[in-house]
PDB file of C-alpha atoms in Angstrom:
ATOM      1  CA  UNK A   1      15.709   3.353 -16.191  1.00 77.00           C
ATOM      2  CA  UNK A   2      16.034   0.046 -14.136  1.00 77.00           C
ATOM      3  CA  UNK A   3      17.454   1.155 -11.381  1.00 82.00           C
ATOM      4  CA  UNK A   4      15.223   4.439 -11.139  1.00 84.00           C
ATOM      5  CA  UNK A   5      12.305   2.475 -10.894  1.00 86.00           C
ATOM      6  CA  UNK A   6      13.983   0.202  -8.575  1.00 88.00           C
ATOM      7  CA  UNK A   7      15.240   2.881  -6.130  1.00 89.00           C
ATOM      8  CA  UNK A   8      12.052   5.017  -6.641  1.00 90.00           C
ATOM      9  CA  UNK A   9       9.998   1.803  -5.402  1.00 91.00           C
ATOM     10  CA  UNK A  10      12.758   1.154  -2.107  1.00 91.00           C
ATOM     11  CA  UNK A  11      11.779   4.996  -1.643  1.00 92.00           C
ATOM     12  CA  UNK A  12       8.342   4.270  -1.272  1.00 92.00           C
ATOM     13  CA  UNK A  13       8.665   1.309   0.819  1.00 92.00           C
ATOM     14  CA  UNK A  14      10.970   3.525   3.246  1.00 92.00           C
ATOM     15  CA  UNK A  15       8.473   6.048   3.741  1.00 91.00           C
ATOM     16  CA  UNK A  16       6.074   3.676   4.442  1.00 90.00           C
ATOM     17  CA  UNK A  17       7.530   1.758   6.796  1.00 90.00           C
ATOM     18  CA  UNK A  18       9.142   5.177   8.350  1.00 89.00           C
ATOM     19  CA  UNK A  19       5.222   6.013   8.418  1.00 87.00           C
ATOM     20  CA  UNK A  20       3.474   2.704  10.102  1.00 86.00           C
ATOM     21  CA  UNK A  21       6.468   3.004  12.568  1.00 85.00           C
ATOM     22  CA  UNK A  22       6.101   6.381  13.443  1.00 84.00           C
ATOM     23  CA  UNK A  23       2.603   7.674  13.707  1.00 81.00           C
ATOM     24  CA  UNK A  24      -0.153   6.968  16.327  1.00 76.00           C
ATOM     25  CA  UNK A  25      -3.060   7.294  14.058  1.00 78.00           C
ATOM     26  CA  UNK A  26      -4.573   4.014  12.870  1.00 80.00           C
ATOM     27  CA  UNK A  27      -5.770   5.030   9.659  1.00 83.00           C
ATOM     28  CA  UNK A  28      -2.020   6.504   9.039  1.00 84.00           C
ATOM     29  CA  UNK A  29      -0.427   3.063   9.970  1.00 86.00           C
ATOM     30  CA  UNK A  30      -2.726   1.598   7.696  1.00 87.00           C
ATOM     31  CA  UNK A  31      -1.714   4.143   5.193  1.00 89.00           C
ATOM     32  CA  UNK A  32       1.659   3.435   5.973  1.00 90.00           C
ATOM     33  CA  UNK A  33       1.158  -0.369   4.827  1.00 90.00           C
ATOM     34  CA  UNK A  34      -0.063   0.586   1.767  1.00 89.00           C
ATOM     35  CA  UNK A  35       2.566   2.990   0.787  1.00 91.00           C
ATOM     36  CA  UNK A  36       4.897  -0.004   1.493  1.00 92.00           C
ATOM     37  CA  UNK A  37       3.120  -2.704  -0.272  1.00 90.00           C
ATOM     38  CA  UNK A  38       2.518  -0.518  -3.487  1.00 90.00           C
ATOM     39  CA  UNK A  39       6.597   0.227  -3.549  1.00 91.00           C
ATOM     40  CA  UNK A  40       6.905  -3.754  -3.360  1.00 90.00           C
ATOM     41  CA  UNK A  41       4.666  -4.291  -6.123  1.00 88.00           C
ATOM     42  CA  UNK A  42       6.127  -1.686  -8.460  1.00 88.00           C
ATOM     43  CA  UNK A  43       9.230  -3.360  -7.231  1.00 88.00           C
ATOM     44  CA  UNK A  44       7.711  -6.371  -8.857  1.00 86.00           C
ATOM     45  CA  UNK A  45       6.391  -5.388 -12.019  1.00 85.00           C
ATOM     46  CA  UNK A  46      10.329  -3.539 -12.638  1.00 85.00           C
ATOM     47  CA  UNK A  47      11.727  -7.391 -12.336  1.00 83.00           C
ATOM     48  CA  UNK A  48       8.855  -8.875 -14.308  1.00 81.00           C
ATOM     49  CA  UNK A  49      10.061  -6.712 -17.359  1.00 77.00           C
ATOM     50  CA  UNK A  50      13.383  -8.252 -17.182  1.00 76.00           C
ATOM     51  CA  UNK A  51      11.625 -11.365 -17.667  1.00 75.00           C
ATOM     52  CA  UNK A  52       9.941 -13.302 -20.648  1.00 67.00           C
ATOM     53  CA  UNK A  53       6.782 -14.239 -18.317  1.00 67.00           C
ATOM     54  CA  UNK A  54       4.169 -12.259 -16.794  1.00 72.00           C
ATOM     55  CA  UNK A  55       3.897 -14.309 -13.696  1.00 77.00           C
ATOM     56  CA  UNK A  56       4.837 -10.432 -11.196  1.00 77.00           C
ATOM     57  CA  UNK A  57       1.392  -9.391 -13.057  1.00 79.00           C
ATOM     58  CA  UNK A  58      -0.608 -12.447 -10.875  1.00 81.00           C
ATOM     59  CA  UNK A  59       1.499 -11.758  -7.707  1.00 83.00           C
ATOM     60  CA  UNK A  60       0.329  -8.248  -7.588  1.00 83.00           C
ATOM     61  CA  UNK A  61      -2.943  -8.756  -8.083  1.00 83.00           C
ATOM     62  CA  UNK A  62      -3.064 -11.250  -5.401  1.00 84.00           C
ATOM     63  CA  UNK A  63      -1.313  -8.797  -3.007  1.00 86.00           C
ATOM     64  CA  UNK A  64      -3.888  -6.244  -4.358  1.00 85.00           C
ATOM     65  CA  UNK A  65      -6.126  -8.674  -2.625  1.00 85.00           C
ATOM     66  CA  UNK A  66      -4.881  -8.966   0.589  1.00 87.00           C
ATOM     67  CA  UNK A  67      -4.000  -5.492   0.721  1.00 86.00           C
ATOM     68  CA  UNK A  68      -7.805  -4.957   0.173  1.00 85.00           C
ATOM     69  CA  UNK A  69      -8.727  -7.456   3.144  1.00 86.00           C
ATOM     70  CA  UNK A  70      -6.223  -5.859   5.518  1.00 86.00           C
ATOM     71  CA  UNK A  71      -7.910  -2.351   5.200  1.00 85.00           C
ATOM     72  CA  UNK A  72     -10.956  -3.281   5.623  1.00 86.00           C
ATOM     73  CA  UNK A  73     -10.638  -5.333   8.724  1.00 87.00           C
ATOM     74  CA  UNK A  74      -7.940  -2.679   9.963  1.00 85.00           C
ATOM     75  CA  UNK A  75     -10.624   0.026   9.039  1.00 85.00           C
ATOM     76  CA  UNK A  76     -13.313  -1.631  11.066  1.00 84.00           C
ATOM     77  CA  UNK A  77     -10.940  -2.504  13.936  1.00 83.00           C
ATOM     78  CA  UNK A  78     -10.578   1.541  13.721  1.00 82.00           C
ATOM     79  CA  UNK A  79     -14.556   1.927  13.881  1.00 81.00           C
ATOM     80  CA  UNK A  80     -14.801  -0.544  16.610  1.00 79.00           C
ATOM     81  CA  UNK A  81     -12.271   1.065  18.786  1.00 78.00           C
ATOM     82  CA  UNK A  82     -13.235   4.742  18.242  1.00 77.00           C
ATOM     83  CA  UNK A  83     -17.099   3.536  19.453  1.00 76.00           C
ATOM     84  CA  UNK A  84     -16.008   1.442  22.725  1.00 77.00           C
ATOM     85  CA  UNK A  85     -13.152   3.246  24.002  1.00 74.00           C
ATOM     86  CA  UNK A  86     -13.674   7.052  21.952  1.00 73.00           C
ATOM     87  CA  UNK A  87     -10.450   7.498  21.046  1.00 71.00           C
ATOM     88  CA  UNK A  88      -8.205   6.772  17.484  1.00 69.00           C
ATOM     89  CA  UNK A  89      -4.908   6.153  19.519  1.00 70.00           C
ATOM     90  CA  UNK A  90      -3.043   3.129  18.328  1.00 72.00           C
ATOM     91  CA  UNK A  91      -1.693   2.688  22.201  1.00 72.00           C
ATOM     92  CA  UNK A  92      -4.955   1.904  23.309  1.00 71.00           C
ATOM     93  CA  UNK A  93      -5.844  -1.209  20.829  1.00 73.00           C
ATOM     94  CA  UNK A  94      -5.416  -3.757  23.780  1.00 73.00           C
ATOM     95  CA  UNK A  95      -8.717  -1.919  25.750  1.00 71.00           C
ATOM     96  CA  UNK A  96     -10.749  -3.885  23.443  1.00 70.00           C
ATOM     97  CA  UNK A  97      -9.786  -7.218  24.696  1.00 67.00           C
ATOM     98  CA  UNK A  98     -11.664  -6.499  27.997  1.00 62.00           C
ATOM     99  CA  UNK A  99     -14.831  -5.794  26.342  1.00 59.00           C
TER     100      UNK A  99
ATOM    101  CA  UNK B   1      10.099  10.532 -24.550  1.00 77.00           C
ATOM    102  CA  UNK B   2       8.014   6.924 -22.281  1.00 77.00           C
ATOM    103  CA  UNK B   3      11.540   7.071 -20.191  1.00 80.00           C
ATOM    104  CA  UNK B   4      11.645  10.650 -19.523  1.00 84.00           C
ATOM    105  CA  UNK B   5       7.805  10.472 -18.852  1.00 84.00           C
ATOM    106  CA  UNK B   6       8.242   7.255 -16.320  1.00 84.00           C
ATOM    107  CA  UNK B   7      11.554   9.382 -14.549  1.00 87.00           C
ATOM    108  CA  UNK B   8       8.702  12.000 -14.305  1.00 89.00           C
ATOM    109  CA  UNK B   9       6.089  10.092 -12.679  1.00 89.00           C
ATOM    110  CA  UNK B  10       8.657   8.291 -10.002  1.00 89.00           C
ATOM    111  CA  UNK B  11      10.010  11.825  -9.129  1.00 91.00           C
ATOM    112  CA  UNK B  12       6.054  12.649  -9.010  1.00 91.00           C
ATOM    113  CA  UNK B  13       5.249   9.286  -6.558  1.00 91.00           C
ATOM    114  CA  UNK B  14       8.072  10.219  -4.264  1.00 91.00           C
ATOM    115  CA  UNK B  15       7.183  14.133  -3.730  1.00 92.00           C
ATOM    116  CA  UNK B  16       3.780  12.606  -2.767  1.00 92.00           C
ATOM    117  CA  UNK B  17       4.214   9.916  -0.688  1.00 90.00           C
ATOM    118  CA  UNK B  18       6.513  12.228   1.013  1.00 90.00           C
ATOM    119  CA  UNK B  19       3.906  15.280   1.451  1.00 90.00           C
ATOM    120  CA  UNK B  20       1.666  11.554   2.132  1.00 88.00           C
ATOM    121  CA  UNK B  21       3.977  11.443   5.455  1.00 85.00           C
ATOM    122  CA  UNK B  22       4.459  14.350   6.241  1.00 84.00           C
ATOM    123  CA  UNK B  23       0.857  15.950   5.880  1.00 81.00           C
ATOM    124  CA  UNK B  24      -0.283  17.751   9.214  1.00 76.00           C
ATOM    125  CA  UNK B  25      -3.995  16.936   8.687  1.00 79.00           C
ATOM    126  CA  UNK B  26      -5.276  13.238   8.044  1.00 81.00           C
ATOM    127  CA  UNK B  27      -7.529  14.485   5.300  1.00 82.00           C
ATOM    128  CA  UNK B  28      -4.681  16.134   3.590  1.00 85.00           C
ATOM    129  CA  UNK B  29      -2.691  12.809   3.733  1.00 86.00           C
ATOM    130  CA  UNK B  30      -5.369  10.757   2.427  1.00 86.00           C
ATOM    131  CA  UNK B  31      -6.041  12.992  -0.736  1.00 88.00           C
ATOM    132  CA  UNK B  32      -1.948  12.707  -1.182  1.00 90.00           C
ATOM    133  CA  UNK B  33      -2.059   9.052  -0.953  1.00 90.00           C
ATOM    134  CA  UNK B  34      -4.379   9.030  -3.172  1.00 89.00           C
ATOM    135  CA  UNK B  35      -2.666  10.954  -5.561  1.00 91.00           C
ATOM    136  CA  UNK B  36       0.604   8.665  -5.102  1.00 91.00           C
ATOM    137  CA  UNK B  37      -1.761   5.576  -6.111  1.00 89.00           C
ATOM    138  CA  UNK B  38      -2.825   7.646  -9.198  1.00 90.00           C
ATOM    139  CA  UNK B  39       0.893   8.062 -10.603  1.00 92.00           C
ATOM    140  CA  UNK B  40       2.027   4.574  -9.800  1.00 90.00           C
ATOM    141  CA  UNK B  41      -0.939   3.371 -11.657  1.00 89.00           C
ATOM    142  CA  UNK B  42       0.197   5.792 -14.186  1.00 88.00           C
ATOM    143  CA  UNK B  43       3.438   4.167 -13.867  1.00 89.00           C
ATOM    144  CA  UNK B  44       2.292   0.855 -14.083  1.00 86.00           C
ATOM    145  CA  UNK B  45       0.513   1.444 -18.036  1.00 85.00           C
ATOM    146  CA  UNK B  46       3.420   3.270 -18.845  1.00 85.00           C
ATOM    147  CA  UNK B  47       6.180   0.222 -18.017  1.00 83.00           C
ATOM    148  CA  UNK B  48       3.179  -2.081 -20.254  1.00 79.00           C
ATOM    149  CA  UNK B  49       0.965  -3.214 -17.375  1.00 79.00           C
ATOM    150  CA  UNK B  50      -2.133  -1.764 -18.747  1.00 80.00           C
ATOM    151  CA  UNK B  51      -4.730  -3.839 -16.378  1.00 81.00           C
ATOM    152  CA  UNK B  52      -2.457  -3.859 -13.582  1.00 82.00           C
ATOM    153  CA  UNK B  53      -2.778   0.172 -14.123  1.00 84.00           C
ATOM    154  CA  UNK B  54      -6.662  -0.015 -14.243  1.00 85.00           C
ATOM    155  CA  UNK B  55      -7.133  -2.523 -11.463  1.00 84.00           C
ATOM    156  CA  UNK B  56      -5.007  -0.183  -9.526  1.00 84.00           C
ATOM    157  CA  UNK B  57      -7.471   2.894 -10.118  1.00 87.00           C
ATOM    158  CA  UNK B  58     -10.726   0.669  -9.926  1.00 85.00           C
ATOM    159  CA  UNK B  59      -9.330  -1.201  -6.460  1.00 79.00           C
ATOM    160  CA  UNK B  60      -7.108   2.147  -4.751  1.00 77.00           C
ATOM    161  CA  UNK B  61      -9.241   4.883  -5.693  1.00 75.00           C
ATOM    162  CA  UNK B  62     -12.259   3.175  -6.072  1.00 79.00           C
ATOM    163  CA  UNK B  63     -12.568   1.280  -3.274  1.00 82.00           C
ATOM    164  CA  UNK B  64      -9.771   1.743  -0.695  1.00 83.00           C
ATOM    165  CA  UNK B  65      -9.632   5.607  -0.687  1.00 84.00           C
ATOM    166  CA  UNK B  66     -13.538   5.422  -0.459  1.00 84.00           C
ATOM    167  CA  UNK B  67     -13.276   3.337   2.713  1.00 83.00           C
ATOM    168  CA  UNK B  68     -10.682   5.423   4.157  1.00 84.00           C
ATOM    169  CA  UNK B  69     -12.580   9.073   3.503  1.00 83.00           C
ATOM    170  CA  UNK B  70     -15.957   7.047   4.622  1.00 82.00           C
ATOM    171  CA  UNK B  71     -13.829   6.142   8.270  1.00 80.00           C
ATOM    172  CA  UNK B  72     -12.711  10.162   8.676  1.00 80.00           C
ATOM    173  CA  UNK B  73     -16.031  11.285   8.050  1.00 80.00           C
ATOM    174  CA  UNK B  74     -17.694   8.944  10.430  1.00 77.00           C
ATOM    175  CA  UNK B  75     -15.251   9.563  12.800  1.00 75.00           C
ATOM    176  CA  UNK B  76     -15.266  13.440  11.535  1.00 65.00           C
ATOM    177  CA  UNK B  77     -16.209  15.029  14.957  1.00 58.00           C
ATOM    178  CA  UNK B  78     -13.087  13.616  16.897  1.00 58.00           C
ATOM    179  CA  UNK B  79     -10.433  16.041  17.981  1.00 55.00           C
ATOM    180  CA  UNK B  80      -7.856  15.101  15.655  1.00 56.00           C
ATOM    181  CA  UNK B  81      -4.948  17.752  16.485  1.00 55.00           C
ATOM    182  CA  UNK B  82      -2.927  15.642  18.950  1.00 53.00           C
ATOM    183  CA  UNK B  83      -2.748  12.650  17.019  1.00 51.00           C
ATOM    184  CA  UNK B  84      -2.774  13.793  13.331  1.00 51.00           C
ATOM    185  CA  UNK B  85       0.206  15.895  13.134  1.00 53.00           C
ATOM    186  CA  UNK B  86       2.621  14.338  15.926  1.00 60.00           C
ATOM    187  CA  UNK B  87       5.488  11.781  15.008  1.00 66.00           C
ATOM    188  CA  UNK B  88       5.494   8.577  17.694  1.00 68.00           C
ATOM    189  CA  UNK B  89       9.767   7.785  18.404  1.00 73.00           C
ATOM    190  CA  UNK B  90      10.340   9.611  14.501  1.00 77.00           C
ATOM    191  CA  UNK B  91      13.859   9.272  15.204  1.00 81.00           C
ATOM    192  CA  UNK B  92      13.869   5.728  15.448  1.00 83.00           C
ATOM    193  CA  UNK B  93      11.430   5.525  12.757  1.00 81.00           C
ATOM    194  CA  UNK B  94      13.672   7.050  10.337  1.00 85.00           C
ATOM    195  CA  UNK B  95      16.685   5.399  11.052  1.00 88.00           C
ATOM    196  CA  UNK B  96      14.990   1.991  10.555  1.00 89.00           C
ATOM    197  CA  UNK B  97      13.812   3.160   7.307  1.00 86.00           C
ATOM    198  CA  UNK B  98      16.884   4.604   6.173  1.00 89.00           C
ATOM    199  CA  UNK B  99      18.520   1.080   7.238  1.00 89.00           C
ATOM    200  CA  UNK B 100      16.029  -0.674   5.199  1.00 89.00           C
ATOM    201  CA  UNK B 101      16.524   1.522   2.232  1.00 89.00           C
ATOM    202  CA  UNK B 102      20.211   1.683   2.508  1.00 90.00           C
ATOM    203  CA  UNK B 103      20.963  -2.440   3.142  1.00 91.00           C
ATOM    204  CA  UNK B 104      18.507  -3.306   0.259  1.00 89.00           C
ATOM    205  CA  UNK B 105      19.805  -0.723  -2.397  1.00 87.00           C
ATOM    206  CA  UNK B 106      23.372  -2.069  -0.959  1.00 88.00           C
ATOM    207  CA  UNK B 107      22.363  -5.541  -2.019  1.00 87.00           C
ATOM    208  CA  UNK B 108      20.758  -4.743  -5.507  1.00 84.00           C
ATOM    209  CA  UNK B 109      23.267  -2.369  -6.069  1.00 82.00           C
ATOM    210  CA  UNK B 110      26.084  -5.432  -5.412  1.00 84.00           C
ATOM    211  CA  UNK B 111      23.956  -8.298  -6.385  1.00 80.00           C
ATOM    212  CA  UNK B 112      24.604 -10.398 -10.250  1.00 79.00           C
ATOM    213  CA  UNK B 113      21.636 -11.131 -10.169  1.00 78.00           C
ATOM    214  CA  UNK B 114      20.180  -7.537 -10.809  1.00 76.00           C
ATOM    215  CA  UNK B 115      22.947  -6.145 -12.814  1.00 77.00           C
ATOM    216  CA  UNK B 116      22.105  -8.897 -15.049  1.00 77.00           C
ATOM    217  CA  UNK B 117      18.522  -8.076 -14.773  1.00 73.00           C
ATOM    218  CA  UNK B 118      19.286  -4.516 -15.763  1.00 70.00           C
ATOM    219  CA  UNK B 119      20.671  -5.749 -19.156  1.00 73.00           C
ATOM    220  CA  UNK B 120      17.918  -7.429 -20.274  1.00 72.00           C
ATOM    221  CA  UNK B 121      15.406  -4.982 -19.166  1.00 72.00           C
ATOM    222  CA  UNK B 122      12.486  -4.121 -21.858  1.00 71.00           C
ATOM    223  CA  UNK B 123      10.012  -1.381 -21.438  1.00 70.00           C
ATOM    224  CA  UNK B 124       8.317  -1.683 -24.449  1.00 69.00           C
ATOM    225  CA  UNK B 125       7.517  -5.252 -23.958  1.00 68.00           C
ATOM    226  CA  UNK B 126       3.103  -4.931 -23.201  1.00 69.00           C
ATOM    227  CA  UNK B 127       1.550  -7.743 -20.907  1.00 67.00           C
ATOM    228  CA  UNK B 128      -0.536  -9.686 -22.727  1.00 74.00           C
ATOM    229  CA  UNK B 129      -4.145  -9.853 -20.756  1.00 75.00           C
ATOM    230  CA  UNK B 130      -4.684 -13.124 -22.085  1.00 78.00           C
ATOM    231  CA  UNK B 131      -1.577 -14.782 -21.085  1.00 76.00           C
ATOM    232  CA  UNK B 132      -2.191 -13.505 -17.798  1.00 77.00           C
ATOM    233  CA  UNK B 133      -6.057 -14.557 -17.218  1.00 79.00           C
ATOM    234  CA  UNK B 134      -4.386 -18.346 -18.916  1.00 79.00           C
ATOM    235  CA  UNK B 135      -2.197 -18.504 -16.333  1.00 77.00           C
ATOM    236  CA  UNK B 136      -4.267 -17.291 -14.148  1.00 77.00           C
ATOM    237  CA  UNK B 137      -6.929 -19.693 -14.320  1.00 82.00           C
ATOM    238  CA  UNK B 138      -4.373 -22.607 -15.001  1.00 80.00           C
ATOM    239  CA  UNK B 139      -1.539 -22.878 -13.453  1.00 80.00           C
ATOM    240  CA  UNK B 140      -3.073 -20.295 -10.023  1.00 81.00           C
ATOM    241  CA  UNK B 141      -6.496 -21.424  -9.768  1.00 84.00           C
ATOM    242  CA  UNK B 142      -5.812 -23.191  -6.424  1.00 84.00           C
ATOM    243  CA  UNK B 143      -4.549 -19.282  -5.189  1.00 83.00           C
ATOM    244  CA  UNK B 144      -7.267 -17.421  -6.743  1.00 83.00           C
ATOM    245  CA  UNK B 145      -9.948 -19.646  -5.023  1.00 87.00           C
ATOM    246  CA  UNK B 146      -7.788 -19.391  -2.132  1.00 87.00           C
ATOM    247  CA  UNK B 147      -8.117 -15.607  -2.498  1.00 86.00           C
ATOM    248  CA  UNK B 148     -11.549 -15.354  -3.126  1.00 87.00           C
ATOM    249  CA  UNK B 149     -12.287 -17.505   0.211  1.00 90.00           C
ATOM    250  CA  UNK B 150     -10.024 -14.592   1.574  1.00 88.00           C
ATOM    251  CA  UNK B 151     -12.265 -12.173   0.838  1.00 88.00           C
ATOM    252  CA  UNK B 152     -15.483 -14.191   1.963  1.00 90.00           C
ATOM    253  CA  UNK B 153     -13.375 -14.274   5.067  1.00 90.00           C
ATOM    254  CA  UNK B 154     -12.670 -10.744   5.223  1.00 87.00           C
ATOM    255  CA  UNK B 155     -16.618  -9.890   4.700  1.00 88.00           C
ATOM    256  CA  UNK B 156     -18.296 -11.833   7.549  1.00 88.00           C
ATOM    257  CA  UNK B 157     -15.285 -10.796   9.738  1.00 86.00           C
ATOM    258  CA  UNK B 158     -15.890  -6.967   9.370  1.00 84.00           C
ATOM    259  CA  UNK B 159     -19.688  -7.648   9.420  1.00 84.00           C
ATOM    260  CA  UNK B 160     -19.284  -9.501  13.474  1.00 83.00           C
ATOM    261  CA  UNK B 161     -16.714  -6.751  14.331  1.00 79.00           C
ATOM    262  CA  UNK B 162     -19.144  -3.975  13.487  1.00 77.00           C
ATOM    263  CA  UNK B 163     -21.941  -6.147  14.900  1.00 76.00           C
ATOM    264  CA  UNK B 164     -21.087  -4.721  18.054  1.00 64.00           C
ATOM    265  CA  UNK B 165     -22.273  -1.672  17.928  1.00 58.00           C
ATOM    266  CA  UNK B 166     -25.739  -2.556  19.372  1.00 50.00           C
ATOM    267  CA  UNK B 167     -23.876  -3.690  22.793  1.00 52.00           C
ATOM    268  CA  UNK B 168     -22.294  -1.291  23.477  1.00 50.00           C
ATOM    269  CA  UNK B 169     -24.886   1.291  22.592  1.00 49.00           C
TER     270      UNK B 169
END
């Protein structure tokens, strides 16, 4: 049962980071990340049973939290972008530096 | 019967952050990701993390799926069919994820460290909300303010970025 969740959560990560290093789509980068991040935090909550404390419980809620900043600036970085330069290609990011 | 349900449920998460990746259509792969938060929140109250589960639904579904469908529909009219279903360098992509996957179940797989963990592994034992909001508010007050701050942050920051609209129009 331990390892399944543990090798079920490396899984996830995997296909996250296969997605955020493979597609050219910002919102599926950003989907990507949180693929990842959720695989770490189940990763988490597996070790925290092995444990007495509950201290993986706080962690993920703080990464639950950052995880929640990073979309929404990502998300209005992908606004921004598709308005100035009309496109949703990650390659062209840097275009908004000269505005 | 909870063991054969969790094995069900990570089989479950897997299929769908698979179809997640390999969805042709960005609308498809955001209902799938959705879906994969669903089952790992599922997974979470099953393992005894009851408000990690619910915090899950409420923060995923409820708020970062929202924001995600909200950006495709207010970006709905762009052409979408040379970005959405092509892979950028996929076969480097997979063989760094396969590295990652295969050096880190290497090192669980070899480390004391887990194998020990994986003796003294309890599923039945619940998290107590209370222990968690004492500690919390205790012992990670100076993080949780920290966090909150974070989020202030991450407010007026969207707020100037999308400021810019009126430039540029």
């Amino acid at each position: 049962m331990f390892m399944a969740l543990v090798y079920t959560s490396l899984l996830i990560s995997s296909i996250g980071i296969f997605m955020l290093l493979s597609k050219k789509h910002i919102l599926s980068i950003l989907i990507g990340v949180e693929l990842f991040l959720n695989g770490i935090n189940l990763l988490f909550i597996t070790i925290c049973k092995s444990y007495s404390n509950d201290t993986a419980n706080i962690f993920i809620l703080f990464i639950l939290v950052i995880t929640a900043c990073e979309v929404a600036i990502g998300l209005a970085i992908f606004l921004l972008n598709q308005r100035i330069n009309r496109t949703i290609d990650i390659n062209n990011l840097n275009r908004l530096r000269d505005e | 019967m909870i063991e054969t349900l969790v094995i069900i449920f990570c089989i479950l998460a897997i299929g769908t952050a698979l179809t997640t990746c390999l969805s042709s259509k960005i609308i498809r792969s955001t209902f799938f990701f959705g879906i994969t938060l669903f089952i790992i929140a599922f997974i979470f109250m099953l393992v005894g993390s009851n408000l990690l589960g619910v915090i899950q639904i409420l923060l995923y579904t409820g708020g970062t799926l929202i924001l995600f469908l909200f950006s495709i529909f207010l970006t709905g009219d762009w052409d979408y069919n040379n970005l959405g279903e092509t892979f950028h360098k996929p076969v480097t992509a997979v063989l760094i994820a396969f590295f990652f996957f295969l050096i880190t179940s290497y090192l669980i797989s070899t480390s004391e460290t887990f194998i020990n963990l994986e003796t003294t592994f309890n599923l039945n034992r619940v998290a107590s909300v209370q222990e968690i909001s004492s500690s919390l508010f205790n012992d990670w007050i100076f993080v949780l303010e920290l966090s909150s701050i974070l989020l202030l942050a991450t407010i007026v920051g969207c707020l100037t970025l999308l400021k810019f609209r009126k430039e540029v129009d």
